[in-house]
Short mmCIF file of C-alpha atoms in Angstrom, two decimals:
data_model
loop_
_atom_site.label_atom_id
_atom_site.label_comp_id
_atom_site.label_asym_id
_atom_site.label_seq_id
_atom_site.Cartn_x
_atom_site.Cartn_y
_atom_site.Cartn_z
CA MET A 1 0.49 55.65 125.38
CA THR A 2 1.27 57.01 128.80
CA ASP A 3 3.41 54.99 131.16
CA THR A 4 2.03 55.86 134.56
CA SER A 5 5.08 54.42 136.35
CA ILE A 6 7.16 57.42 135.24
CA PRO A 7 6.57 60.19 137.77
CA TYR A 8 7.29 63.03 135.34
CA THR A 9 6.13 64.09 131.90
CA ARG A 10 7.87 65.43 128.81
CA MET A 11 6.47 68.81 129.74
CA ASP A 12 8.19 68.53 133.15
CA VAL A 13 11.51 67.69 131.49
CA CYS A 14 11.25 70.68 129.14
CA ASN A 15 10.24 73.07 131.90
CA ARG A 16 13.05 71.76 134.05
CA SER A 17 15.57 72.53 131.33
CA LEU A 18 14.17 76.03 130.96
CA GLU A 19 14.58 76.56 134.70
CA THR A 20 18.21 75.52 134.62
CA VAL A 21 19.24 77.23 131.37
CA ARG A 22 19.60 80.80 132.46
CA HIS A 23 19.98 82.33 129.03
CA SER A 24 16.77 80.73 127.73
CA ARG A 25 14.93 81.92 130.81
CA ASN A 26 16.27 85.41 130.15
CA LEU A 27 14.87 85.25 126.64
CA GLY A 28 11.42 84.70 128.16
CA MET A 29 10.86 81.35 126.47
CA GLU A 30 7.82 79.28 127.34
CA VAL A 31 7.01 75.64 126.52
CA LEU A 32 3.50 75.32 125.04
CA SER A 33 3.44 71.57 124.45
CA ALA A 34 5.82 68.62 124.66
CA GLU A 35 5.04 65.33 122.92
CA GLU A 36 7.11 62.46 121.56
CA ASP A 37 7.00 63.92 118.06
CA GLY A 38 8.03 67.41 119.11
CA VAL A 39 7.74 70.52 121.21
CA ARG A 40 6.12 73.90 120.74
CA VAL A 41 7.93 76.82 122.28
CA ARG A 42 7.04 80.51 122.46
CA LEU A 43 9.34 83.52 122.39
CA PRO A 44 7.72 86.85 123.31
CA TRP A 45 8.45 90.05 121.43
CA ARG A 46 10.40 92.23 123.81
CA GLU A 47 12.06 95.56 123.33
CA ASP A 48 15.45 94.28 124.48
CA LEU A 49 15.39 91.47 121.87
CA VAL A 50 15.04 93.86 118.95
CA GLY A 51 17.70 93.69 116.23
CA ASN A 52 16.88 96.80 114.23
CA PRO A 53 15.87 99.77 116.39
CA ASP A 54 14.43 101.56 113.35
CA THR A 55 11.89 98.81 112.62
CA GLY A 56 11.46 97.02 115.97
CA VAL A 57 11.90 93.58 114.37
CA LEU A 58 13.19 90.77 116.65
CA HIS A 59 16.89 89.99 116.22
CA GLY A 60 17.67 86.88 114.15
CA GLY A 61 19.98 85.85 116.98
CA ALA A 62 17.12 85.82 119.49
CA ILE A 63 15.05 83.65 117.14
CA PHE A 64 18.09 81.42 116.62
CA ALA A 65 18.71 81.02 120.36
CA MET A 66 15.07 80.11 120.96
CA MET A 67 15.09 77.58 118.10
CA ASP A 68 18.38 75.99 119.22
CA GLN A 69 16.89 75.52 122.68
CA ALA A 70 13.66 74.15 121.20
CA GLY A 71 15.74 71.61 119.25
CA GLY A 72 17.36 70.45 122.47
CA MET A 73 13.92 69.99 123.99
CA ALA A 74 12.76 68.04 120.93
CA ASN A 75 15.68 65.69 121.65
CA SER A 76 14.62 65.34 125.29
CA CYS A 77 11.07 64.52 124.16
CA ARG A 78 12.31 61.83 121.80
CA LEU A 79 14.72 60.37 124.39
CA PHE A 80 12.10 60.45 127.18
CA PRO A 81 12.08 59.02 129.82
CA ASN A 82 15.87 58.80 129.56
CA PHE A 83 17.83 62.00 129.91
CA GLU A 84 20.88 62.97 127.91
CA ILE A 85 22.74 66.17 127.23
CA THR A 86 22.63 66.99 123.51
CA PRO A 87 25.09 69.69 122.46
CA THR A 88 24.49 71.21 119.02
CA ILE A 89 26.81 70.07 116.23
CA ASP A 90 25.46 72.28 113.51
CA PHE A 91 22.45 74.47 112.99
CA ARG A 92 21.21 76.26 109.90
CA VAL A 93 18.37 78.73 110.01
CA ASP A 94 16.63 80.40 107.06
CA HIS A 95 14.83 83.64 107.85
CA LEU A 96 11.91 83.56 105.41
CA HIS A 97 10.39 86.86 106.41
CA ALA A 98 10.50 89.24 109.33
CA PRO A 99 7.95 88.70 112.11
CA THR A 100 5.71 91.67 112.85
CA PRO A 101 7.14 93.91 115.59
CA GLY A 102 5.24 93.43 118.82
CA LYS A 103 4.19 89.87 117.97
CA ALA A 104 5.48 86.74 119.73
CA VAL A 105 6.79 83.82 117.69
CA VAL A 106 6.10 80.10 118.15
CA CYS A 107 8.50 77.33 117.16
CA HIS A 108 7.73 73.68 116.52
CA ALA A 109 10.78 71.42 116.78
CA SER A 110 10.83 67.72 116.03
CA CYS A 111 13.55 65.11 116.27
CA TYR A 112 12.85 63.06 113.13
CA ARG A 113 15.81 60.70 113.38
CA LEU A 114 17.73 59.35 116.32
CA THR A 115 20.92 57.35 115.87
CA GLU A 116 23.42 55.91 118.33
CA HIS A 117 25.38 59.17 118.54
CA VAL A 118 23.46 61.83 116.62
CA THR A 119 19.96 63.36 116.54
CA PHE A 120 18.46 65.11 113.50
CA VAL A 121 16.00 67.91 114.14
CA ARG A 122 13.68 69.98 111.95
CA LEU A 123 12.29 73.29 113.19
CA THR A 124 9.71 75.79 111.97
CA THR A 125 8.83 79.15 113.50
CA TRP A 126 5.67 81.14 112.89
CA GLU A 127 4.31 84.40 114.13
CA GLU A 128 1.94 83.63 117.00
CA GLY A 129 -1.62 83.22 115.75
CA LYS A 130 -0.43 82.59 112.18
CA GLU A 131 0.66 78.98 112.63
CA ASP A 132 -1.37 77.94 109.59
CA GLY A 133 0.38 80.44 107.35
CA GLU A 134 3.90 81.05 106.08
CA PRO A 135 6.65 80.43 108.63
CA VAL A 136 9.03 83.24 109.57
CA ALA A 137 11.95 80.84 109.87
CA THR A 138 12.86 77.22 109.22
CA ALA A 139 15.91 75.35 110.46
CA LEU A 140 17.72 72.03 110.29
CA ALA A 141 20.07 70.90 113.00
CA THR A 142 22.12 67.99 114.27
CA TYR A 143 22.98 67.36 117.89
CA THR A 144 25.30 64.83 119.50
CA ARG A 145 24.18 62.51 122.30
CA MET A 146 26.05 62.52 125.59
CA LYS A 147 24.73 59.73 127.74
CA LEU A 148 24.72 60.23 131.48
CA ASP A 149 25.06 57.74 134.32
CA LYS A 150 22.83 57.81 137.41
CA LYS A 151 25.01 60.47 138.98
CA GLY A 152 24.63 62.70 135.95
CA ARG A 153 28.18 62.14 134.70
CA VAL A 154 28.85 61.85 130.99
CA VAL A 155 29.36 58.22 129.96
CA SER A 156 29.93 58.51 126.22
CA MET B 1 16.71 107.33 112.25
CA THR B 2 18.41 105.90 109.17
CA ASN B 3 20.16 109.23 108.68
CA SER B 4 21.55 109.09 112.17
CA LEU B 5 22.84 105.57 111.45
CA LYS B 6 24.56 106.82 108.32
CA ALA B 7 26.08 109.75 110.19
CA LEU B 8 27.27 107.45 112.96
CA ILE B 9 28.92 105.09 110.49
CA GLU B 10 30.64 108.02 108.79
CA ALA B 11 31.93 109.17 112.17
CA CYS B 12 33.15 105.64 113.00
CA ARG B 13 35.04 105.46 109.72
CA LYS B 14 36.72 108.77 110.41
CA GLY B 15 37.56 107.71 113.94
CA GLU B 16 35.32 110.45 115.36
CA ALA B 17 32.92 108.01 117.01
CA ALA B 18 33.53 104.74 118.83
CA HIS B 19 32.44 101.56 117.09
CA GLN B 20 30.82 100.62 120.38
CA ASP B 21 28.12 103.28 119.70
CA LEU B 22 27.11 101.29 116.64
CA ILE B 23 26.58 98.21 118.76
CA ASP B 24 24.88 99.98 121.62
CA ARG B 25 22.03 101.20 119.42
CA VAL B 26 20.95 97.56 118.95
CA PRO B 27 18.83 96.39 121.92
CA TYR B 28 19.67 92.70 121.47
CA ALA B 29 23.41 93.47 121.33
CA ARG B 30 23.08 95.21 124.69
CA PHE B 31 21.04 92.25 125.98
CA LEU B 32 24.04 89.99 125.23
CA GLY B 33 26.57 92.61 126.33
CA ILE B 34 28.54 92.70 123.08
CA GLU B 35 31.65 94.86 122.89
CA VAL B 36 33.97 95.78 120.02
CA ARG B 37 37.62 96.67 119.86
CA ALA B 38 39.19 98.39 116.86
CA GLN B 39 42.89 97.96 116.23
CA GLY B 40 43.74 100.06 113.23
CA GLU B 41 41.14 98.97 110.72
CA GLU B 42 40.69 95.55 112.27
CA LEU B 43 37.65 94.85 114.39
CA THR B 44 37.46 92.22 117.09
CA PHE B 45 34.08 91.59 118.66
CA ILE B 46 33.88 90.51 122.27
CA LEU B 47 31.19 88.69 124.22
CA PRO B 48 32.39 89.26 127.78
CA LYS B 49 31.96 86.43 130.26
CA ASN B 50 28.48 86.96 131.65
CA PRO B 51 26.41 84.56 133.80
CA GLU B 52 23.26 85.71 131.97
CA ASN B 53 24.51 83.95 128.82
CA ILE B 54 25.01 80.53 130.40
CA GLY B 55 23.33 77.56 128.73
CA ASN B 56 24.81 74.66 130.67
CA PRO B 57 25.08 75.37 134.38
CA THR B 58 27.04 72.18 135.18
CA LEU B 59 30.04 72.72 132.92
CA PRO B 60 29.41 75.75 132.98
CA ALA B 61 29.13 76.62 129.29
CA LEU B 62 27.71 79.49 127.30
CA HIS B 63 24.39 79.06 125.53
CA GLY B 64 24.99 78.12 121.90
CA GLY B 65 22.28 80.57 120.93
CA ALA B 66 24.02 83.45 122.70
CA VAL B 67 27.24 82.69 120.85
CA ALA B 68 25.34 82.46 117.54
CA GLY B 69 23.51 85.75 118.18
CA PHE B 70 26.83 87.39 119.05
CA MET B 71 28.37 86.19 115.77
CA GLU B 72 25.36 87.27 113.70
CA GLN B 73 25.44 90.74 115.24
CA ALA B 74 29.22 90.97 114.69
CA ALA B 75 28.67 90.22 110.99
CA ILE B 76 25.89 92.83 110.73
CA ILE B 77 28.10 95.59 112.17
CA PHE B 78 31.01 94.44 110.01
CA ILE B 79 28.97 94.67 106.79
CA LEU B 80 27.41 98.00 107.77
CA LEU B 81 30.88 99.49 107.90
CA GLU B 82 31.68 98.10 104.44
CA MET B 83 28.51 99.37 102.75
CA GLY B 84 28.52 102.49 100.63
CA GLU B 85 24.91 103.28 101.55
CA PRO B 86 24.60 101.79 105.00
CA LYS B 87 21.26 100.17 105.74
CA VAL B 88 20.81 97.46 108.37
CA PRO B 89 21.30 94.16 106.48
CA LYS B 90 18.63 91.47 106.85
CA THR B 91 19.79 87.96 107.71
CA ILE B 92 18.78 85.52 104.97
CA ASP B 93 20.40 82.46 106.50
CA PHE B 94 22.86 81.65 109.24
CA THR B 95 24.74 78.37 109.51
CA ILE B 96 26.94 77.53 112.45
CA ASP B 97 29.26 74.66 113.36
CA TYR B 98 29.98 74.08 117.01
CA LEU B 99 33.53 72.78 117.33
CA ARG B 100 34.24 73.10 121.03
CA ALA B 101 32.22 73.91 124.14
CA GLY B 102 31.94 77.64 124.73
CA LEU B 103 33.30 77.79 128.24
CA PHE B 104 32.32 80.39 130.79
CA ARG B 105 34.91 82.95 129.71
CA ASP B 106 35.29 85.85 127.27
CA THR B 107 34.55 84.99 123.65
CA PHE B 108 36.01 86.79 120.64
CA ALA B 109 34.87 86.93 117.03
CA GLU B 110 36.21 88.17 113.73
CA CYS B 111 34.46 88.44 110.38
CA ARG B 112 35.56 88.07 106.79
CA VAL B 113 33.39 89.19 103.93
CA THR B 114 33.66 86.50 101.28
CA ARG B 115 31.60 88.48 98.80
CA LEU B 116 29.88 91.81 99.05
CA GLY B 117 27.47 92.08 96.14
CA ARG B 118 24.97 94.80 95.45
CA ARG B 119 22.13 92.83 96.98
CA ILE B 120 23.68 90.00 98.91
CA ALA B 121 26.67 89.64 101.21
CA ASN B 122 28.34 86.37 102.16
CA VAL B 123 30.18 86.54 105.46
CA HIS B 124 32.32 84.09 107.38
CA ILE B 125 32.53 84.49 111.14
CA SER B 126 34.89 82.73 113.50
CA ALA B 127 34.72 82.77 117.31
CA TRP B 128 37.35 81.69 119.80
CA GLN B 129 38.15 81.86 123.50
CA LYS B 130 41.69 80.71 124.24
CA ARG B 131 43.40 81.13 120.89
CA ARG B 132 42.26 82.39 117.51
CA GLU B 133 43.61 79.19 115.92
CA GLU B 134 41.23 77.11 118.04
CA PRO B 135 37.76 78.37 117.15
CA ILE B 136 34.84 77.25 119.30
CA THR B 137 32.41 77.98 116.46
CA ILE B 138 32.56 78.96 112.82
CA ALA B 139 29.60 80.37 110.93
CA ARG B 140 28.62 81.40 107.45
CA ALA B 141 25.77 83.76 106.72
CA HIS B 142 24.04 85.54 103.87
CA PHE B 143 22.57 88.98 104.28
CA LEU B 144 20.17 90.94 102.10
CA LEU B 145 21.56 94.43 101.60
CA SER B 146 18.97 95.98 99.35
CA GLU B 147 15.52 95.01 98.20
CA GLU B 148 15.65 97.10 95.09
CA ASN B 149 15.10 95.13 91.92
CA ASN B 150 18.37 95.85 90.22
#
């Protein structure tokens, strides 16, 4: 259900965080969809994000950074319309197979449990266009909730 | 290409090439701006303070992903130098604990190989800013060294 009294959408919140997070912007990330049950985020293949110059495969670190950011957005989607900062507590990624050089990757991140202080997030990344097939990476993460007051200061 | 990597590693071991050359051949390492300092046989990796790596503009704090990518790359270089037949290791998994905010300042990392098998390496990576004893993140990763079935 959409509450029309809220003047912004989950998509707006996610795009806003991309605008303010310089490193994620530098990675070339793009939000494809933002719903209560999760976000879909795209990371392009780019020459400067390559990890092995002999093969042209994206660096695991670039995939990690994109997924960590996607997890934060999944938190924002779950917490919507409230806004909190959610620093990562721990993050584990499994690289199931290398994405094809030259191909973008798409991550789906979902906050499947929200507690008073902690959020639990599951993430899956596929090669773009192969979202029905085997993922290239899966991850599990926890984040901590830092509530903000109206002035944007951390309350707890 | 692989031959040139092997030759470069040989040269690094003999002190005839700078370890930085090993990092600079990796596009993503240049994207983050990673540096390395060798003291004797000890390597310290450095992620110099760089506004491009900021994740939280208010604090300001480094992006957790940039710190993780830095640590993963540090481990890859570290293992490469330990391998008899150097071949770029593939990351199997990477697990990181964030202990403190990565502030907008230089970050350092060191690696310890817990086990270097024929096929798999287990590496522990620790990153700090103010003091080595106060890590901002610790990570553990497994790398695939060889895909041969032996």
